[in-house]
Short mmCIF file of C-alpha atoms and ligand atoms in Angstrom, two decimals:
data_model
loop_
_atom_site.label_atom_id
_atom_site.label_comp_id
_atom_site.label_asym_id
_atom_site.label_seq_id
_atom_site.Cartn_x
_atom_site.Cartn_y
_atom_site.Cartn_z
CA UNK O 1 5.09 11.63 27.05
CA UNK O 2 5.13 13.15 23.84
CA UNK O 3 1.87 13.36 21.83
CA UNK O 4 1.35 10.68 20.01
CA UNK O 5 0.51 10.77 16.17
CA UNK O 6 -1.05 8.39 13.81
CA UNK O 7 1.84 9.56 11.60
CA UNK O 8 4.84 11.35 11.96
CA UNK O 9 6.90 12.93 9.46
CA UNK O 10 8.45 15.71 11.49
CA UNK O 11 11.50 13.31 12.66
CA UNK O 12 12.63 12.30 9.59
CA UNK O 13 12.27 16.16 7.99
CA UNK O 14 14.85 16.96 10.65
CA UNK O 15 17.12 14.16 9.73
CA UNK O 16 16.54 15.15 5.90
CA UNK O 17 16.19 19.60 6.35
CA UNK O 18 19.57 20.84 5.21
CA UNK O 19 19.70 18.48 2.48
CA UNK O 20 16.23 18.83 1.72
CA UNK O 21 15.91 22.80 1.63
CA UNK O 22 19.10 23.24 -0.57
CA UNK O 23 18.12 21.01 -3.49
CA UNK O 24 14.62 22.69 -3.59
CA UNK O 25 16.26 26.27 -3.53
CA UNK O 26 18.47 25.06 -6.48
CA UNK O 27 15.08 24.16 -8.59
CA UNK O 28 13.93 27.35 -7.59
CA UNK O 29 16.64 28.84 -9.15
CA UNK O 30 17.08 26.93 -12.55
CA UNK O 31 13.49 26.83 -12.50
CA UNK O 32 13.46 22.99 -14.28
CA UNK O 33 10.06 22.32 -11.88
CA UNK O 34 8.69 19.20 -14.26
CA UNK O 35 11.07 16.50 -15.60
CA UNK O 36 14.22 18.62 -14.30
CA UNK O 37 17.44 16.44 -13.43
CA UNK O 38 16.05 15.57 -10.04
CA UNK O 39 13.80 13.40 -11.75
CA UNK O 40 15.94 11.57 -13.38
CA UNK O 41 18.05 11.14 -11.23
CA UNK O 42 15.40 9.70 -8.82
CA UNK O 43 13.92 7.39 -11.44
CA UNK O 44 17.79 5.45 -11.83
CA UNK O 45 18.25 5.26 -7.80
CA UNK O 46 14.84 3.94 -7.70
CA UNK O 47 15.26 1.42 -10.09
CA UNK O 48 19.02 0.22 -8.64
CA UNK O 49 17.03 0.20 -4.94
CA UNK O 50 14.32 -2.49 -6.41
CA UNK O 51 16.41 -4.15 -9.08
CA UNK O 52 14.46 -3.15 -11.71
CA UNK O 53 14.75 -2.08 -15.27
CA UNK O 54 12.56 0.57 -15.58
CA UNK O 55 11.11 2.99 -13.22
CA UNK O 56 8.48 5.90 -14.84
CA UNK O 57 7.86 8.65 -12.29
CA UNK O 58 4.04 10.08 -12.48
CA UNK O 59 1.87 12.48 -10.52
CA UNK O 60 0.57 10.01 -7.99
CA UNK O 61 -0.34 6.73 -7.35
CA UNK O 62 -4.02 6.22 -8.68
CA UNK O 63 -2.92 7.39 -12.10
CA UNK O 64 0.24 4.63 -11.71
CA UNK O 65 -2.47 2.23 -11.67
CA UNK O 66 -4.56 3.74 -14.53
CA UNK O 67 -1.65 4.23 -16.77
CA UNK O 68 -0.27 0.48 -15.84
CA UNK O 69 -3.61 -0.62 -17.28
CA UNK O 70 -3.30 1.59 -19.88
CA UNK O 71 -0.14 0.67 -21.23
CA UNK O 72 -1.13 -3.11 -21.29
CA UNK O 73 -3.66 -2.35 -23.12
CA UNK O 74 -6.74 -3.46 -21.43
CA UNK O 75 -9.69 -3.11 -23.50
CA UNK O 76 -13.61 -2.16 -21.98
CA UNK O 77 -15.38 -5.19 -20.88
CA UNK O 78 -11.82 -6.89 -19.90
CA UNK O 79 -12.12 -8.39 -16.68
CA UNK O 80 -9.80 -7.29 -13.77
CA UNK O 81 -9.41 -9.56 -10.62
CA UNK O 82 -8.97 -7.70 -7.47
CA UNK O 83 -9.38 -7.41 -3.73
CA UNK O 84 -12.36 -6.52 -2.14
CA UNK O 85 -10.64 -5.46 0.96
CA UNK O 86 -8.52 -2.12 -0.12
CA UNK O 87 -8.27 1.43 -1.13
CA UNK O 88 -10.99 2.35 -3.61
CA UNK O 89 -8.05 3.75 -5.37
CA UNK O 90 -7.33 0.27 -6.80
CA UNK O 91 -11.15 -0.65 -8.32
CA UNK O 92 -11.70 3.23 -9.17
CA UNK O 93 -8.85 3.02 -11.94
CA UNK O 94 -10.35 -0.43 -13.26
CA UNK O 95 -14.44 1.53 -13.26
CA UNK O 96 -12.96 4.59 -15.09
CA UNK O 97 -11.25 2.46 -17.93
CA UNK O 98 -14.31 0.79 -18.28
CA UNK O 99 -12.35 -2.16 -17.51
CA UNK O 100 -15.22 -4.62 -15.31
CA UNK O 101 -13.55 -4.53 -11.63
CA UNK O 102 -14.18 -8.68 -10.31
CA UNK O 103 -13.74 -7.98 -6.13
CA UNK O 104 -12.96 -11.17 -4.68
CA UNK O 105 -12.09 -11.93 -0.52
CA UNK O 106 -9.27 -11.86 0.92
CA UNK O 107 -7.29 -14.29 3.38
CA UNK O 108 -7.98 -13.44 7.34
CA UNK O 109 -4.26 -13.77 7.95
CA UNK O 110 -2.25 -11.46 5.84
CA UNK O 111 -5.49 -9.33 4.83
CA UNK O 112 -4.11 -10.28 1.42
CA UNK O 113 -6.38 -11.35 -2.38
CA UNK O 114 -7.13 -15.08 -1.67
CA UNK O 115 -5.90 -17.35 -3.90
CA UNK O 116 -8.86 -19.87 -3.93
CA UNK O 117 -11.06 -16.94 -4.66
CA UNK O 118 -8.80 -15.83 -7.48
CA UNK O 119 -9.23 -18.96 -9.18
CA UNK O 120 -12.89 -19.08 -9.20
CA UNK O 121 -13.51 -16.02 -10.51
CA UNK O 122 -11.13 -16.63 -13.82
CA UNK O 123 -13.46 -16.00 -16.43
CA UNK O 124 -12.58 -16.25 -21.00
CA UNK O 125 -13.11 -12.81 -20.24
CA UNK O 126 -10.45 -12.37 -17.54
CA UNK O 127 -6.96 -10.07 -18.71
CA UNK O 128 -5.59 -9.21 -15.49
CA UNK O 129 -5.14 -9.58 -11.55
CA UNK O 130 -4.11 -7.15 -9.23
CA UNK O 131 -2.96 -7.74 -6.01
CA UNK O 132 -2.66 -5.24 -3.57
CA UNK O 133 0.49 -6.02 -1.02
CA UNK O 134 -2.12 -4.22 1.87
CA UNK O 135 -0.44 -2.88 4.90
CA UNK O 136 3.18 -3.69 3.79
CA UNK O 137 3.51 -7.28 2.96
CA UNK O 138 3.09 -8.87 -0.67
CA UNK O 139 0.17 -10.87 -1.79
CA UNK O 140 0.86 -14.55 -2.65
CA UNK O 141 2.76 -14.12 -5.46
CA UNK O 142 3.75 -17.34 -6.12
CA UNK O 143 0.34 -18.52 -6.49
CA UNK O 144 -0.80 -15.54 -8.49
CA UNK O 145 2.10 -15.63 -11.20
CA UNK O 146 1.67 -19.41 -11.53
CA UNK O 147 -2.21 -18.77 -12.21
CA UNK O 148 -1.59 -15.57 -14.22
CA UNK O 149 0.64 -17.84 -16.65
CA UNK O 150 -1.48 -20.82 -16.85
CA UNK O 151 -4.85 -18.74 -17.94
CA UNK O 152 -2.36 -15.68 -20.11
CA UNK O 153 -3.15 -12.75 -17.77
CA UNK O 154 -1.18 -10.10 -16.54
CA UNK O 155 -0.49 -9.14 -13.09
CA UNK O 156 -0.30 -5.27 -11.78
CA UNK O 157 0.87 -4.98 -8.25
CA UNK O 158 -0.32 -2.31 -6.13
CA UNK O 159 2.65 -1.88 -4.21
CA UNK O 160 1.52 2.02 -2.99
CA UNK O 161 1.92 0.48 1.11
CA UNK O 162 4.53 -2.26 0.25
CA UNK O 163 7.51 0.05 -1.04
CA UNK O 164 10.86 -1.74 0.09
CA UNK O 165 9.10 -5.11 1.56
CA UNK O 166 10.65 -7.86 0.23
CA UNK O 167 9.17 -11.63 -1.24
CA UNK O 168 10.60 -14.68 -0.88
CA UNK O 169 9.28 -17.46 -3.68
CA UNK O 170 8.89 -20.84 -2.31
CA UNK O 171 12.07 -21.23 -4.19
CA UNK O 172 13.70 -19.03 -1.67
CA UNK O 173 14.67 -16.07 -3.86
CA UNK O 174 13.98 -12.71 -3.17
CA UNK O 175 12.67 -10.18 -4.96
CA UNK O 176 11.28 -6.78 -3.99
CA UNK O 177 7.82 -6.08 -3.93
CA UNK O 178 6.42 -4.42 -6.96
CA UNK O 179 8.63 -5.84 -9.24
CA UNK O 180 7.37 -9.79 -9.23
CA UNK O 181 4.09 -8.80 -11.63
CA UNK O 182 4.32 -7.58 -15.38
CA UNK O 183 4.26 -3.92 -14.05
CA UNK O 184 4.16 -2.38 -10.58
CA UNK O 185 2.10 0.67 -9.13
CA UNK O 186 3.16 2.42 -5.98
CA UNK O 187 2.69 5.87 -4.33
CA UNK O 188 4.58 8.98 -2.88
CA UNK O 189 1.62 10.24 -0.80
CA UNK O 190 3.56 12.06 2.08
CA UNK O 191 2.18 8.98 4.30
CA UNK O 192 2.73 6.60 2.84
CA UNK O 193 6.12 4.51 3.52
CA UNK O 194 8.65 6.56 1.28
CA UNK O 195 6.73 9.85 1.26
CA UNK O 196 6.91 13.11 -0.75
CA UNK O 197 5.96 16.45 0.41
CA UNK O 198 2.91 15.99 -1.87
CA UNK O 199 1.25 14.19 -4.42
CA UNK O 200 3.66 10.88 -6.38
CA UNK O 201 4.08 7.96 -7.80
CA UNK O 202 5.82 5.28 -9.88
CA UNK O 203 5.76 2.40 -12.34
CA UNK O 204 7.97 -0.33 -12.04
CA UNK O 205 8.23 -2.85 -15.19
CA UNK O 206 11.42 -5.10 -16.56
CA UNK O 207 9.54 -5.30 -19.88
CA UNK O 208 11.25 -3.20 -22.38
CA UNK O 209 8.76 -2.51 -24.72
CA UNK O 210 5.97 -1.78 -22.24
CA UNK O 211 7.86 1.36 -20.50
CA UNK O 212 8.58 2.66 -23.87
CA UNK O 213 4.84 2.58 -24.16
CA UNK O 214 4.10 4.14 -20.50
CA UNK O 215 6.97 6.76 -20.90
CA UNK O 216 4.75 7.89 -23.98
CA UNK O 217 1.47 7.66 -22.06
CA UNK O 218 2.53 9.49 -18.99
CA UNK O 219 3.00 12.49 -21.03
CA UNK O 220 0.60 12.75 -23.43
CA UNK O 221 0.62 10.13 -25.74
CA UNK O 222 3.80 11.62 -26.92
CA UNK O 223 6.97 9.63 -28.51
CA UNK O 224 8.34 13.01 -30.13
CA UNK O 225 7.81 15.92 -29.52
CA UNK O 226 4.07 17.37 -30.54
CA UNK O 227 3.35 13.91 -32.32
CA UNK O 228 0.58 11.89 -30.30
CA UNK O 229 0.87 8.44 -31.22
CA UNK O 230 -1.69 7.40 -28.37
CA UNK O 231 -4.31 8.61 -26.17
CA UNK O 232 -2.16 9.81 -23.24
CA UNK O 233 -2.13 11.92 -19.61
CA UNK O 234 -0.80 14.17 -18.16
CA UNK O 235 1.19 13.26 -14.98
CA UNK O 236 4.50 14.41 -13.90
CA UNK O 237 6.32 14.22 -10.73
CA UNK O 238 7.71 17.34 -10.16
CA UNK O 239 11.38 18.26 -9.77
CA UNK O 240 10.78 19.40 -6.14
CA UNK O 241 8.86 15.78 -4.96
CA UNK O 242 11.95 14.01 -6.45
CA UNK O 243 14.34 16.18 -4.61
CA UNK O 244 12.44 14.91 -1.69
CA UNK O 245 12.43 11.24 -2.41
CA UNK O 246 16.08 11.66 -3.41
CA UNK O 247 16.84 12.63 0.22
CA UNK O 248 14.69 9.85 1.58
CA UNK O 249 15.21 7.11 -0.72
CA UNK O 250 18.76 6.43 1.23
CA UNK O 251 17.26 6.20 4.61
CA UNK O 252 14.14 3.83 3.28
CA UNK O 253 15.44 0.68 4.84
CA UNK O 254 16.36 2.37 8.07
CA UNK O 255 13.00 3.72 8.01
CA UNK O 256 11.21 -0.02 7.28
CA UNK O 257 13.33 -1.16 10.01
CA UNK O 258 11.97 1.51 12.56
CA UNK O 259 8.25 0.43 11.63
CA UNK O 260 9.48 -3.26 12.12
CA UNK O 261 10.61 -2.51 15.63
CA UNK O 262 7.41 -1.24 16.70
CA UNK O 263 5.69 -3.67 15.00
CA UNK O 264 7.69 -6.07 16.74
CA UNK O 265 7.08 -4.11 19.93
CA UNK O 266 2.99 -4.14 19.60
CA UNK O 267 3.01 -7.84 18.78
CA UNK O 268 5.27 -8.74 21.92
CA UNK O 269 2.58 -7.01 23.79
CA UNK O 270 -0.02 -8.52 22.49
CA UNK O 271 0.98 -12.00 22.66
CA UNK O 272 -1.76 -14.61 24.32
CA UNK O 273 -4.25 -11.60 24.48
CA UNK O 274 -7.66 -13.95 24.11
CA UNK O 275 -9.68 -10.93 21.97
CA UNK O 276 -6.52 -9.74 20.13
CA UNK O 277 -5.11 -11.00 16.82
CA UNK O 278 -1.71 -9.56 15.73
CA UNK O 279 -1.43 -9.47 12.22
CA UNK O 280 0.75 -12.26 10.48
CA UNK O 281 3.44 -12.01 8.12
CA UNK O 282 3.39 -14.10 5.05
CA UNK O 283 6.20 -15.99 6.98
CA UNK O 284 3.56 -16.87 9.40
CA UNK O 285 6.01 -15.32 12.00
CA UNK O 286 3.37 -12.52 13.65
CA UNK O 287 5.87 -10.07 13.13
CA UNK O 288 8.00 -10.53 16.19
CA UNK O 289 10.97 -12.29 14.60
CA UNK O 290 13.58 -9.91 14.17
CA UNK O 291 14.88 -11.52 10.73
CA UNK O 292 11.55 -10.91 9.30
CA UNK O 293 11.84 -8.23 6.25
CA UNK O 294 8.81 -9.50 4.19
CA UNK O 295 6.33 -6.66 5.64
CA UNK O 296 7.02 -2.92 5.86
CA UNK O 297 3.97 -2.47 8.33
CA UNK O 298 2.67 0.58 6.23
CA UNK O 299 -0.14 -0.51 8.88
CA UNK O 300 -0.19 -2.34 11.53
CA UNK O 301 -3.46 -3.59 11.81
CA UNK O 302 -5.14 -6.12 15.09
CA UNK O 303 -8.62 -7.83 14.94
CA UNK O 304 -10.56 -7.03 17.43
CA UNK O 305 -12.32 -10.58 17.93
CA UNK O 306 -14.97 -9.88 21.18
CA UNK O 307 -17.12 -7.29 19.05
CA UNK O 308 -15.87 -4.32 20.85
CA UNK O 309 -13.77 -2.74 17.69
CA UNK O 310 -15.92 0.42 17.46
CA UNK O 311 -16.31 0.79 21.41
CA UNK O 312 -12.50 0.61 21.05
CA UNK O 313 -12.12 3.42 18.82
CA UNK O 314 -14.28 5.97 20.93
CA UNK O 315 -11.88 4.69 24.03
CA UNK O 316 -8.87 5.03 22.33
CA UNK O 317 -10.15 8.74 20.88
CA UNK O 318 -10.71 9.72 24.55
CA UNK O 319 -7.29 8.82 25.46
CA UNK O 320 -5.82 10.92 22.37
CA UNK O 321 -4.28 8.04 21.14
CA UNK O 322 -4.80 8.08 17.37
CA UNK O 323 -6.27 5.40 15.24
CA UNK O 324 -7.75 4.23 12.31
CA UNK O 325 -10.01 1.97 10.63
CA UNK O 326 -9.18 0.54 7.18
CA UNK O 327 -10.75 -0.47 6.15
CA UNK O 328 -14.52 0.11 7.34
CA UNK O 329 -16.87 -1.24 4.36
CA UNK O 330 -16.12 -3.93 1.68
CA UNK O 331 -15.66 -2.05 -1.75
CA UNK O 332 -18.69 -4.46 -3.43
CA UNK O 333 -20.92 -2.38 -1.10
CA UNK O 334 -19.97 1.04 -1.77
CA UNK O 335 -22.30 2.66 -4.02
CA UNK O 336 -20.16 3.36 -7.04
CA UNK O 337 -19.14 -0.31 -6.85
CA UNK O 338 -22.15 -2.69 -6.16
CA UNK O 339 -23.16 -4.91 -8.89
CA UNK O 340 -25.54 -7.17 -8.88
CA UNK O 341 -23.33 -9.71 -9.73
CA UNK O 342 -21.70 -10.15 -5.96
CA UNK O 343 -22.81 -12.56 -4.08
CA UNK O 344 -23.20 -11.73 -0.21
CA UNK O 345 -21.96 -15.39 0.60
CA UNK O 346 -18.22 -14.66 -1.11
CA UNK O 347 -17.12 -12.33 1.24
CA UNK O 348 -17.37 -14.16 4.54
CA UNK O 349 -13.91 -12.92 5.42
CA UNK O 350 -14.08 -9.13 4.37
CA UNK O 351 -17.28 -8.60 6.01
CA UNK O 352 -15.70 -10.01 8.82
CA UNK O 353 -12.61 -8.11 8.55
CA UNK O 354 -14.70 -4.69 8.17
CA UNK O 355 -15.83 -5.23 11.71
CA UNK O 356 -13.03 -6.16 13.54
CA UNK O 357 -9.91 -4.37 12.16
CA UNK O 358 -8.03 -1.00 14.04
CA UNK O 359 -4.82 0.01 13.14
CA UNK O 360 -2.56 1.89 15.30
CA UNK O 361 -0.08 4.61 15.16
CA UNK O 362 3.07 3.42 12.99
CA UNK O 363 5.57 5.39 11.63
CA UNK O 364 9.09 5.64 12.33
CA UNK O 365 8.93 8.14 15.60
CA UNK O 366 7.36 6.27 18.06
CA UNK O 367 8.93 5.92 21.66
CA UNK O 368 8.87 2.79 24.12
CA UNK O 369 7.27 4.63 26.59
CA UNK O 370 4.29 5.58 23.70
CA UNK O 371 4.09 2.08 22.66
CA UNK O 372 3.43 0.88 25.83
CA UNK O 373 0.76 3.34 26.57
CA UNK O 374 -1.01 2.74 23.43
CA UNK O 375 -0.53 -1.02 24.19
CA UNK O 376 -1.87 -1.30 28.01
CA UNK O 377 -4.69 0.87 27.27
CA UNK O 378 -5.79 -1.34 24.48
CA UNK O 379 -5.39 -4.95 26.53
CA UNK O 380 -7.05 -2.95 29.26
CA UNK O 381 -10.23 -2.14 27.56
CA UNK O 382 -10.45 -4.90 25.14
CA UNK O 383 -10.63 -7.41 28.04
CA UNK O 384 -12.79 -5.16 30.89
CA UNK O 385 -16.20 -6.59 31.36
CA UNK O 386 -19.01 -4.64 30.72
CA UNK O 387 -19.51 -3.26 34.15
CA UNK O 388 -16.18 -2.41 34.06
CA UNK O 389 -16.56 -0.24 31.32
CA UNK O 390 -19.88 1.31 32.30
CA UNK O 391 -18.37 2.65 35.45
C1 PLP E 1 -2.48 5.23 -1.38
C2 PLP E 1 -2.97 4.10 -2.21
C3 PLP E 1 -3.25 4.25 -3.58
C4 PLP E 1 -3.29 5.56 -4.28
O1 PLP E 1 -2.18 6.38 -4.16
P1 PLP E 1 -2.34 7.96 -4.37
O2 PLP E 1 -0.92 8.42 -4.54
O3 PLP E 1 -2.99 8.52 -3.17
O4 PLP E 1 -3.13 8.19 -5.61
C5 PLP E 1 -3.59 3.11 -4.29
N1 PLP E 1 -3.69 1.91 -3.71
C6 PLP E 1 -3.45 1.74 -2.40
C7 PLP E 1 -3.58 0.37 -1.81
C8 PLP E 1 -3.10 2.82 -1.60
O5 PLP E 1 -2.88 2.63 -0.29
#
């Protein structure tokens, strides 16, 4: 068997290496590293691949988020509505604005921003949600619009693990993820689902006037040349990422497909395990339907329900099977994020959630004969008694 990896980008470098190595030599030789054609050229298949208007390439995905927040305009003090179960990434953007982050739970099915929670914490002082489509499938977004209307907020998806996933409204139209909200955030981390070979990221709005305002704000503040209209950043993707993402852009639904399958191929596994809950997809399918292409399964995530999670981890360690926990605390009790004004009782189902949750290897190289490994020696030590595992 070949050695399995939590992820695996060697495969699709091979697929992508001729292609790949020629366009970066070319940069090399016009030397057009920042904002070179590559760029553009990315931006435009990016936004025909999501149906969007406009797509603004920037270093990463953090500063997508900051800059999103930036070009709505969100004020210090503003309230920001988000998840308490995600990347720090997310609440980190909304603490350095000065914005005041609002964590709120999350639903124990899709690992998702609850809705009911959502609604409670709407404040005067609320400007903004942001739902984070976590582990490859979108947040209610239905819901969240509908609220984000009603009270005059504005909605930032962070769509860095959701690139390509698709939402259906209850209407039954579809719409790609990142692209629902006001403005859309995602990243080109090299793990994440459409990955550079470094550091990238995006934002995704149809509003006209608001990615003249980001274009600006990406690079300095700057409409024309040397004349700072606002207070800006600095961050580029670089000619050689979007030579990259170019290459890969074409194979993303392939790729989404491949994660799919072995989602598909863990949940059929896992079916009627007592101690083992598959995750769901906003379809309420568990993954395993083969229609299914509302979650990308940037993760694919089980709850480990008879307290042996952690033991779980140490087995799987010992059996070199790679895994992950994500994620391990709730962000309202990390230090730069506690406030005293959490209450312990709102977060029944992330504290929950921060105990049981593993994720497994997913990415678009795995082999039958790995999956079933990884699988048996999970049901096998998830439902051995204690003596069992002692000996
Ligand atoms: C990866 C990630 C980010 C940040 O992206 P970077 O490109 O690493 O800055 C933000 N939010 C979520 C949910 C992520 O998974």
């Amino acid at each position: 068997m070949r050695k399995i990896q939590m992820v695996d980008l060697q495969g699709q470098y091979q697929d992508i290496k001729e292609q790949v190595n020629t366009a970066i030599a070319q940069i090399l030789e016009t030397s057009a590293f920042i904002n070179g054609p590559e760029v553009h050229a990315f931006q435009k298949e990016l936004e025909d691949y999501l149906g969007v208007k406009h797509v603004i390439p920037c270093a990463n995905g953090t500063d997508a988020l900051q800059i999103a927040m930036m070009g709505l305009g969100l004020q210090p003090g503003d309230e920001v509505i988000t998840a308490d179960f995600t990347f720090a990434a997310t609440v980190e953007v909304i603490a350095l604005l000065q914005l005041t982050p609002v964590l709120v739970d999350v639903d124990p099915d899709t690992f998702n921003i609850d809705i009911d929670a959502v609604k409670k914490a709407i404040t005067p002082r609320t400007k903004a949600i942001v739902p984070v489509h976590l582990f490859g499938q979108c947040a209610d977004m239905d819901a969240i619009m509908a609220m984000a209307n009603e009270h005059g907020l504005f909605v930032i998806e962070d769509n860095a693990q959701a690139i390509g996933a698709k939402y259906t409204s209850r209407k039954g139209e579809k719409t790609m993820a990142g692209t629902i909200g006001h403005v859309g955030a995602t990243s080109f981390f090299p793990s994440k689902n459409l990955g550079a070979y470094g550091d990238g990221g995006a934002i995704f709005t149809n509003d006209d006037a608001l990615a003249h305002t980001i274009r600006g704000m990406v690079n300095h503040g700057m409409y024309e040349r040397y004349h700072h209209d606002v207070v800006g950043v600095n961050s580029r993707l670089d000619s050689i990422q979007a030579a990259v993402l170019r290459a890969k852009l074409p194979k993303l639904n392939d790729y989404c497909d491949a994660r799919r399958a072995a989602a598909r191929s863990y949940s059929k596994a896992f079916m009627g395990q007592p101690h083992i809950k598959t995750p769901k997809t906003v379809n309420g399918c568990e993954g395993i339907c083969d229609t299914c292409d509302c979650h990308v399964f940037h993760q694919y995530t089980l709850r480990i329900t008879n307290g042996k999670r952690d033991a779980l981890v140490k087995h799987l360690q010992e059996k070199e099977i790679p895994c992950g926990v994500y994620y391990p605390i709730p962000l309202h009790k990390q230090k730069a994020y506690a406030d005293d004004r959490y209450d312990e009782r709102d977060f029944p189902i992330t504290k929950q959630l921060v105990q049981e949750v593993i994720s497994l290897p997913m990415h678009t190289e795995l082999d039958e004969e790995q999956l079933a490994f990884i699988t048996t020696t999970v049901i096998e030590f998830v439902n051995a008694q204690v003596q069992d595992v002692l000996v």
